[in-house]
mmCIF file of C-alpha atoms in Angstrom:
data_model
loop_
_atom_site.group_PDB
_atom_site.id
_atom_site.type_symbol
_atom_site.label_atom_id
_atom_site.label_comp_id
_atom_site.label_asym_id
_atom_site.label_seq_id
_atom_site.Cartn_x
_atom_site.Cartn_y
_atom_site.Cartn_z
ATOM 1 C CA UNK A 117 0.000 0.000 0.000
ATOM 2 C CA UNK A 118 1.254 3.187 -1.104
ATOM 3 C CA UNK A 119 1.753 6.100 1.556
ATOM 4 C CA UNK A 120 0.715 8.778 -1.551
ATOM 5 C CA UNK A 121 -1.468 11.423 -0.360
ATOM 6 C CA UNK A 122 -1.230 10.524 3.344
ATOM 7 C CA UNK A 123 -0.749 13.458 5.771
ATOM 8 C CA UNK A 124 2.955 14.186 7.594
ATOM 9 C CA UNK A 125 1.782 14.472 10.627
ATOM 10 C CA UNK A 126 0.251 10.416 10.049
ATOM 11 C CA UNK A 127 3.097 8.864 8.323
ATOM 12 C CA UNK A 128 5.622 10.696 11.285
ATOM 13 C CA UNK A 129 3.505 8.919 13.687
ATOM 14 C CA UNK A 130 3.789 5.324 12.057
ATOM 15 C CA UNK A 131 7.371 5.646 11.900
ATOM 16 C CA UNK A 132 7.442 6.141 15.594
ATOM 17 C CA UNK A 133 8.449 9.408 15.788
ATOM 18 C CA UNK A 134 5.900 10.315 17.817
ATOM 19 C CA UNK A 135 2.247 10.767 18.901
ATOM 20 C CA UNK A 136 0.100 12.532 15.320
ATOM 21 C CA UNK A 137 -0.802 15.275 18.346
ATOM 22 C CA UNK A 138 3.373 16.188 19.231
ATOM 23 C CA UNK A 139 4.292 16.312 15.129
ATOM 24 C CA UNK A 140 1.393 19.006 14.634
ATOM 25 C CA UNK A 141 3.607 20.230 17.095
ATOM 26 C CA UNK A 142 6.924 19.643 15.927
ATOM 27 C CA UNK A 143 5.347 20.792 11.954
ATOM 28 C CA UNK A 144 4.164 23.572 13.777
ATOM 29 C CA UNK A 145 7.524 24.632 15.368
ATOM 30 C CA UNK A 146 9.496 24.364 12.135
ATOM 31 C CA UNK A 147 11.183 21.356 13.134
ATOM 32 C CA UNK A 148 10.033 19.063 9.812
ATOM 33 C CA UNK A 149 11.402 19.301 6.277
ATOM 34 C CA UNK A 150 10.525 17.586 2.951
ATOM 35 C CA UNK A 151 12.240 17.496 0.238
ATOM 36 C CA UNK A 152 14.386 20.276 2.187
ATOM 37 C CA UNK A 153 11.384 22.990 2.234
ATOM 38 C CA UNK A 154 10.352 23.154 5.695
ATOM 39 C CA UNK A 155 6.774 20.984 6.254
ATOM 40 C CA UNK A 156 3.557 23.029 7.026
ATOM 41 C CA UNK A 157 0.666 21.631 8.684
ATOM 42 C CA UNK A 158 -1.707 20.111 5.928
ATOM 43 C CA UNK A 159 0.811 19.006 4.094
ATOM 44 C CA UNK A 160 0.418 15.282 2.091
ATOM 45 C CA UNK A 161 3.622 12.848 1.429
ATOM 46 C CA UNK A 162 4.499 10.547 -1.373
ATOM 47 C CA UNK A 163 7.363 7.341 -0.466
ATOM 48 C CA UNK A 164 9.744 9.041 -2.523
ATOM 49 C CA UNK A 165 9.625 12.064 -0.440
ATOM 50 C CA UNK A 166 12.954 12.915 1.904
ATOM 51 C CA UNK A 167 11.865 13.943 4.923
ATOM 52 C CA UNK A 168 13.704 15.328 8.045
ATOM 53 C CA UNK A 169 12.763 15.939 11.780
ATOM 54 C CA UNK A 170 15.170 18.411 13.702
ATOM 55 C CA UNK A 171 17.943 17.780 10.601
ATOM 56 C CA UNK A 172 17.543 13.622 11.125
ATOM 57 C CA UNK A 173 16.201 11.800 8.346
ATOM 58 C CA UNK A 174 13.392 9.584 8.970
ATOM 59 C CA UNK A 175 12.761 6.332 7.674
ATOM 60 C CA UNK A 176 9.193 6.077 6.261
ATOM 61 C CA UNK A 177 7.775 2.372 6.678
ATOM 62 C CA UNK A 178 4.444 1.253 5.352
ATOM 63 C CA UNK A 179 1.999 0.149 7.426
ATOM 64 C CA UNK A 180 2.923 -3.563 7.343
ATOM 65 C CA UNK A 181 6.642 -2.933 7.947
ATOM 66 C CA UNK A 182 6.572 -3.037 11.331
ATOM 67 C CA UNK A 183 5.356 -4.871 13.909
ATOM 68 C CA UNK A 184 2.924 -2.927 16.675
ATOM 69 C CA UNK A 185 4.843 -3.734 19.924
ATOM 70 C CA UNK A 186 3.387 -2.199 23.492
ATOM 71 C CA UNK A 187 4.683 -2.347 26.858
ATOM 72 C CA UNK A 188 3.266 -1.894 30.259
ATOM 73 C CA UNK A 189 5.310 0.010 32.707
ATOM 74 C CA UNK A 190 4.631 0.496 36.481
ATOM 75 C CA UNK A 191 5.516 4.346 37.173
ATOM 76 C CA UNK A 192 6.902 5.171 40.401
ATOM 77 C CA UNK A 193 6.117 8.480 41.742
ATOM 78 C CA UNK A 194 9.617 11.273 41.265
ATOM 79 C CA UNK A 195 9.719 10.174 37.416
ATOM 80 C CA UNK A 196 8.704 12.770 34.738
ATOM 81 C CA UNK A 197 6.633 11.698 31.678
ATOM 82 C CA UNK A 198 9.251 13.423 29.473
ATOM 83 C CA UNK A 199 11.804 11.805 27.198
ATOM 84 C CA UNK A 200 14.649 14.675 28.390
ATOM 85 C CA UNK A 201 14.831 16.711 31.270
ATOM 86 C CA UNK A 202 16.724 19.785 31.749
ATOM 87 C CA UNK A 203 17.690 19.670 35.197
ATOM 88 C CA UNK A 204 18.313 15.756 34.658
ATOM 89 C CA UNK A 205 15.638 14.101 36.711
ATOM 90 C CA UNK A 206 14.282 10.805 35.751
ATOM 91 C CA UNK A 207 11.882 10.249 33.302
ATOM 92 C CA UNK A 208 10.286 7.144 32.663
ATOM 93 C CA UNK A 209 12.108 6.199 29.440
ATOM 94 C CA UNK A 210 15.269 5.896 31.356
ATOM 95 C CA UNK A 211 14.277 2.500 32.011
ATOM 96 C CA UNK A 212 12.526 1.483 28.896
ATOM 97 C CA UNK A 213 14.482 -1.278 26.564
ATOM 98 C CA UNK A 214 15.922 0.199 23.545
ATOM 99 C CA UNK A 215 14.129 -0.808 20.093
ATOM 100 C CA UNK A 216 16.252 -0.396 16.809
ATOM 101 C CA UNK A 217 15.143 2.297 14.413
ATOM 102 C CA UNK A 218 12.543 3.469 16.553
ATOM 103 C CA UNK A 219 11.232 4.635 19.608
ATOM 104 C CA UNK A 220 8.703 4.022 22.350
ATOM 105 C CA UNK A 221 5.750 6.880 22.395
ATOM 106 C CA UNK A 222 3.782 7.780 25.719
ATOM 107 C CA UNK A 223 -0.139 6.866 25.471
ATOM 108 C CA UNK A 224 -0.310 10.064 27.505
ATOM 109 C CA UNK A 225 1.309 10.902 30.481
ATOM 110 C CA UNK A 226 1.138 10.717 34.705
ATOM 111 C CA UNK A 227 2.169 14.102 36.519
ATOM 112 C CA UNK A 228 5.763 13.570 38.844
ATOM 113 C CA UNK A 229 3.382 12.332 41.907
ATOM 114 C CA UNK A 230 1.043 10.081 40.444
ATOM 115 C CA UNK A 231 2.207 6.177 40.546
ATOM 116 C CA UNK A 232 1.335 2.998 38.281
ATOM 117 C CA UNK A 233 -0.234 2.043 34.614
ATOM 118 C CA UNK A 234 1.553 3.658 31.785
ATOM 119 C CA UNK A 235 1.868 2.128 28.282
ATOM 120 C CA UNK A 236 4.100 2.910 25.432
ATOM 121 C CA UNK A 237 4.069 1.715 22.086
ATOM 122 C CA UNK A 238 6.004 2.196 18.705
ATOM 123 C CA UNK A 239 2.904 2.533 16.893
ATOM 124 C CA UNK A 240 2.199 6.196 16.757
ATOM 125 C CA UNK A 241 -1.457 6.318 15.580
ATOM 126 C CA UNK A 242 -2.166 3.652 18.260
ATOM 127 C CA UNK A 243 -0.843 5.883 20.795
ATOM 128 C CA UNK A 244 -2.702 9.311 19.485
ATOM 129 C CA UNK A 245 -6.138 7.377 19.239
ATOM 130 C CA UNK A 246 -5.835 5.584 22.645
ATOM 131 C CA UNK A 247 -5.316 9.372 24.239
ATOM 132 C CA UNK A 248 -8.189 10.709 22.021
ATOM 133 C CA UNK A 249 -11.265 11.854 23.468
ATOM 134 C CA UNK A 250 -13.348 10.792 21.099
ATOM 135 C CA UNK A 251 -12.747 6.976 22.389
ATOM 136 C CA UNK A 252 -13.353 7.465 25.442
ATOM 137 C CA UNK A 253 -11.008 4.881 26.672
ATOM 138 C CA UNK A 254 -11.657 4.350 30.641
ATOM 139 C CA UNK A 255 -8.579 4.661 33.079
ATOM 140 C CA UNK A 256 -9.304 3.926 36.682
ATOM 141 C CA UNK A 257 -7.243 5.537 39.597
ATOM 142 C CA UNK A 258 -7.251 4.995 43.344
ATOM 143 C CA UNK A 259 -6.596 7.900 44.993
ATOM 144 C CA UNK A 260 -6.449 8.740 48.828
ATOM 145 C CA UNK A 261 -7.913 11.968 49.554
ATOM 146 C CA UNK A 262 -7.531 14.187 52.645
ATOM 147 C CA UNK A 263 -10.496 16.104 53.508
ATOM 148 C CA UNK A 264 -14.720 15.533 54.352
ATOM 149 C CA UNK A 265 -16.009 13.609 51.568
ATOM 150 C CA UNK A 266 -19.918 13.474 51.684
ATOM 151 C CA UNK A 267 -22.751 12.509 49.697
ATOM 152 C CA UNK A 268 -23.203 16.025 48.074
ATOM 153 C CA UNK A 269 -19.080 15.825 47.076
ATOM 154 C CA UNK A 270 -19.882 12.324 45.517
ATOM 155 C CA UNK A 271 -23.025 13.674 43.449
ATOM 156 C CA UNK A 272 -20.864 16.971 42.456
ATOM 157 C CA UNK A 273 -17.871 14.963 41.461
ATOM 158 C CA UNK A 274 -20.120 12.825 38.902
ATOM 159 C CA UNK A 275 -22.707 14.887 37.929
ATOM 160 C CA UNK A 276 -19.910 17.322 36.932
ATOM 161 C CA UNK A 277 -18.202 20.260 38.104
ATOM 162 C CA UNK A 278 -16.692 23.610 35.951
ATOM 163 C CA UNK A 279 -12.968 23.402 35.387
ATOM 164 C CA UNK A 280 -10.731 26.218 34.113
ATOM 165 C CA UNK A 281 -10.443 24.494 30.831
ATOM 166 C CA UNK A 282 -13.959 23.114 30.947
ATOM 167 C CA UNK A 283 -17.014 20.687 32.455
ATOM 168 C CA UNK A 284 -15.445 17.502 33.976
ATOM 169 C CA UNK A 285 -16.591 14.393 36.030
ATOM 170 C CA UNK A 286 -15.926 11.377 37.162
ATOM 171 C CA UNK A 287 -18.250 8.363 35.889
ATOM 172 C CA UNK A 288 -17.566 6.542 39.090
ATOM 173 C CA UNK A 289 -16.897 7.036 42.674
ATOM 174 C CA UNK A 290 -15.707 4.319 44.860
ATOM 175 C CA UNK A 291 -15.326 4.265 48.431
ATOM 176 C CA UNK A 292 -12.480 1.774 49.580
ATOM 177 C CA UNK A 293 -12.271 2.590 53.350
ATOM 178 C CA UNK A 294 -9.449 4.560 55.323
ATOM 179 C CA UNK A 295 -8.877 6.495 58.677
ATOM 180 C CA UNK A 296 -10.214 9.394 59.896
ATOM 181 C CA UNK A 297 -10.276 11.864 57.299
ATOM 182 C CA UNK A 298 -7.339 9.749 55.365
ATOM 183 C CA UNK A 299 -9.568 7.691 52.981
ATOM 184 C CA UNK A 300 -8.981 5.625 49.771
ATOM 185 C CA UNK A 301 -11.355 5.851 46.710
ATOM 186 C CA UNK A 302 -11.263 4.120 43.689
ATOM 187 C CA UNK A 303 -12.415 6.947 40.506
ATOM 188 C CA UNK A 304 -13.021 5.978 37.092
ATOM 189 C CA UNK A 305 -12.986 8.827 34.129
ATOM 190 C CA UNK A 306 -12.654 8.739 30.089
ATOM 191 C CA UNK A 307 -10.485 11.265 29.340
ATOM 192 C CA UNK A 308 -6.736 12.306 30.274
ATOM 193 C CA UNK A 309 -6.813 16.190 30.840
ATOM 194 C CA UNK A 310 -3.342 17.788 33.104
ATOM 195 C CA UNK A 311 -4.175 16.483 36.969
ATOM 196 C CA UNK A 312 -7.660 15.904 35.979
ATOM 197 C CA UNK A 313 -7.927 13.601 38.725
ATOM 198 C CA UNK A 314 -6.216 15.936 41.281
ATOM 199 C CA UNK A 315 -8.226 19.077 39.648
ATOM 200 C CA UNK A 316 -11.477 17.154 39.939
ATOM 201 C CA UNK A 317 -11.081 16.917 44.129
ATOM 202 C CA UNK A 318 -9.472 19.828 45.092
ATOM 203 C CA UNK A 319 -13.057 21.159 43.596
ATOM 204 C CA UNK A 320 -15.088 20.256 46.280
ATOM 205 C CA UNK A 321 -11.823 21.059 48.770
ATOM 206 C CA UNK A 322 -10.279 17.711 48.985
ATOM 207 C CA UNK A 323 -6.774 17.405 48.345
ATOM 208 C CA UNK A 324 -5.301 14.066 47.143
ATOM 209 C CA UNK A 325 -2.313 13.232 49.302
ATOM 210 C CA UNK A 326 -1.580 9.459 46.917
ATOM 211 C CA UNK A 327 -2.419 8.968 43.485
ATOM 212 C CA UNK A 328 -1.932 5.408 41.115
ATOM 213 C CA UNK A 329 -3.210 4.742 37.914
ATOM 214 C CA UNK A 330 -4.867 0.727 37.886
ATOM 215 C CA UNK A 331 -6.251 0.919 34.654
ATOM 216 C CA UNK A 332 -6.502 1.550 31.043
ATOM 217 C CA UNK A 333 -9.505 0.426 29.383
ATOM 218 C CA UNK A 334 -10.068 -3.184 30.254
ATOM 219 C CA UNK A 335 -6.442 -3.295 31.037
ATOM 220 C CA UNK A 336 -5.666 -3.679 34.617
ATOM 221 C CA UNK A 337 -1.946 -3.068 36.461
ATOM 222 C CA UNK A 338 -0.174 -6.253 36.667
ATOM 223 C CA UNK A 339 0.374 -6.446 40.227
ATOM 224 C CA UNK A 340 3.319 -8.502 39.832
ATOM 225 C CA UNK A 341 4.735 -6.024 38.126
ATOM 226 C CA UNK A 342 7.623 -3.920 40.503
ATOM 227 C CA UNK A 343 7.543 -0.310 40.513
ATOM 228 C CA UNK A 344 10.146 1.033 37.931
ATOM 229 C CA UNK A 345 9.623 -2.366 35.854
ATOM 230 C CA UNK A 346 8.322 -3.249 32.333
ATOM 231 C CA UNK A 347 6.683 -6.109 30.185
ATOM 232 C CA UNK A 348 5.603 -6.303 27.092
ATOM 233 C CA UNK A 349 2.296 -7.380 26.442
ATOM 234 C CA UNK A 350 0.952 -10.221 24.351
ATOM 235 C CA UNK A 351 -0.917 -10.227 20.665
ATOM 236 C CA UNK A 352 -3.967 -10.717 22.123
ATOM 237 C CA UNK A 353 -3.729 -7.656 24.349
ATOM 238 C CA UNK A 354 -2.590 -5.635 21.399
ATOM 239 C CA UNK A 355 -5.029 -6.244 19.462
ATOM 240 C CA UNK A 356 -7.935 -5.619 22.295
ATOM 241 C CA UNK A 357 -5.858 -2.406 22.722
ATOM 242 C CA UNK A 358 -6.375 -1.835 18.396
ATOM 243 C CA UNK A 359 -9.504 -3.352 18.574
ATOM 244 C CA UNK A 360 -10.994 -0.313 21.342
ATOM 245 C CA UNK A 361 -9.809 2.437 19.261
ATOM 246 C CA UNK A 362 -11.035 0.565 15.504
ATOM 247 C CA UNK A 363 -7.394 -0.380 14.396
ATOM 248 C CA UNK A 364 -7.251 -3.338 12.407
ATOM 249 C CA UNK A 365 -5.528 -6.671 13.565
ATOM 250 C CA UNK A 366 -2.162 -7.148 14.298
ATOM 251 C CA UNK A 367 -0.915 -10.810 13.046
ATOM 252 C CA UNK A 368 2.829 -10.684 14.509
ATOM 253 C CA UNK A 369 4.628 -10.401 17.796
ATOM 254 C CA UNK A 370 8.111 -10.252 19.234
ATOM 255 C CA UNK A 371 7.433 -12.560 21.695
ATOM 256 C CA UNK A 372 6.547 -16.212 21.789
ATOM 257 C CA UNK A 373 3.271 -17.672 21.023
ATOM 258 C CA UNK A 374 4.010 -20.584 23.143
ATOM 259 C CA UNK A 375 1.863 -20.465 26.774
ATOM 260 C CA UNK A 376 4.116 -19.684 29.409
ATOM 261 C CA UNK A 377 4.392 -22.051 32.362
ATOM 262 C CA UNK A 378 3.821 -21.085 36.096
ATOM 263 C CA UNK A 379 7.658 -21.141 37.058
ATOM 264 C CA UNK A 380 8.870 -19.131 33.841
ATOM 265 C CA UNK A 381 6.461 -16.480 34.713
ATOM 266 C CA UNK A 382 8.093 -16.235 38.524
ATOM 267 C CA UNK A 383 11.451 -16.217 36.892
ATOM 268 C CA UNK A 384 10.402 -13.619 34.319
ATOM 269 C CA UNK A 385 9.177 -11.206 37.359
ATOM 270 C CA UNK A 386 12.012 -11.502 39.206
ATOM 271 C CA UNK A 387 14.571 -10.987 36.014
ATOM 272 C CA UNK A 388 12.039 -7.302 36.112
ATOM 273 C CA UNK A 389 12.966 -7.237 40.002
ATOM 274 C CA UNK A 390 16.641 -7.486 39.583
ATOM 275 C CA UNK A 391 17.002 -5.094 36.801
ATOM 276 C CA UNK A 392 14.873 -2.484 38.453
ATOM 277 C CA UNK A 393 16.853 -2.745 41.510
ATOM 278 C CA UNK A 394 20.046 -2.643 39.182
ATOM 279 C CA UNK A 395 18.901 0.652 37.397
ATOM 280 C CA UNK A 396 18.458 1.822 41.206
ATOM 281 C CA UNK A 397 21.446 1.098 42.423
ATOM 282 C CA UNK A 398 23.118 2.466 39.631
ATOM 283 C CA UNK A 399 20.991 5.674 39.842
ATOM 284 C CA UNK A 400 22.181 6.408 43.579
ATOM 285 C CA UNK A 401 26.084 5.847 42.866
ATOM 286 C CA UNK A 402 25.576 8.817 39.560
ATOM 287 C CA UNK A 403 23.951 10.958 42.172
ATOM 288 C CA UNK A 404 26.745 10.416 44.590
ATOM 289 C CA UNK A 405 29.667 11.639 41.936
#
């Protein structure tokens, strides 16, 4: 299949550049050439077309060249959802594996205080329609609040309250128990606005002291899975992921088809224990030079 007449910003995403959302950006920002004429937003591609992000060339794949790969990572609060930071904090793709060619894209982001379920994929239109809106993919959080939580803050919180950037809500509202004023609540919503979550309480007065993401979709946290550790996820949970946002099948995978036993799944988690506690280790002796 020919890429002819497909828009940059698409075929930028499918060669893993990034999200279709960040190169409206980066065509926005001057950052794209073709053909050495800086790129403009609306602009269509043909194969033969050389095209260059930042001065790098980028190699354009068809749709079949490459295999959609996505990983589940468990964020641990103190990591940014950046690929670079300035003042050299971590980010979450410090610890990601490296993938020839390409690179891993965030299916949107969790602020520097919020813990758990982030996914990343090399597929760049997967990752732009799973953060969409118009899918209204589910993520579920459980967040412990500080504050007086009462029936009126439970109606208010999902009938929908007036944000600065506009009407929000959560769809559910779950009590889980707690101490005193201390209390855990599990909060479902189908968007993924800046600290919506956070935004959403502090509303009705109630500050959230602990924040982790559990799920994406129908795609729960593997709570096997260490803080600061990665695994990639099977074809059948790719292609529920393509599947949600009307993607068609993918019919090839890195890893093996063959059902995993009960022991090589304990010796897989704690191969993901022992490097995360590698990367820390390491991480402390850089900070002490």
């Amino acid at each position: 299949m020919s890429i002819q007449g497909e828009k940059l910003q698409k075929v930028l995403a499918r060669a893993g550049v990034g999200s279709r959302r960040e190169m409206e950006k980066y065509i926005d920002a001057n950052r794209v050439s073709v053909n050495g004429k800086v790129a403009k937003l609306g602009d269509r591609v043909e194969e033969t077309d050389l095209i260059r992000v930042d001065g790098h060339t980028v190699k354009i794949e068809e749709k079949a060249d490459r295999i959609c790969r996505v990983i589940m990572y468990n964020k641990p609060e103190g990591e940014l959802s950046t690929r670079k930071d300035p003042e050299g904090r971590r980010t979450v793709f410090d610890r990601l594996p490296r993938i020839d060619g390409e690179r891993w894209i965030a299916v949107g982001r969790l602020d520097i205080n919020t813990a758990g379920l982030m996914l990343f994929t090399n597929d760049g239109e997967l990752a732009n329609r799973l953060m969409h809106p118009s899918y209204e993919v589910e993520r579920e959080y459980s967040a412990r609040v500080f504050g007086e939580v009462t029936n009126e803050t439970i109606k208010n919180l999902t009938r929908g309250v007036e944000l600065e950037d506009g009407p929000a809500k959560f769809l559910t509202v779950k009590s889980l128990g707690g101490e005193g004023i201390n209390r855990w609540y599990n909060v479902t919503l189908n968007e993924g606005r800046n600290r919506e979550v956070r935004r959403l309480w502090q509303s009705q007065d109630v500050e959230v002291s602990r924040l982790i993401r559990i799920r994406y979709g129908k795609l729960e946290l593997d709570k096997r899975l260490p803080q600061g550790g990665w695994a990639e996820l099977d074809l059948e949970t790719v292609n529920y992921l393509r599947k949600t946002v009307k993607l068609g099948r993918e019919t090839q995978t890195k890893l093996s088809v063959m059902p995993e036993k009960r022991k090589d799944k304990r010796a897989k988690i704690n191969q993901i224990r022992k490097a995360v506690k590698k990367h820390n280790q390491r991480v402390k002796q850089t900070k002490r030079k």
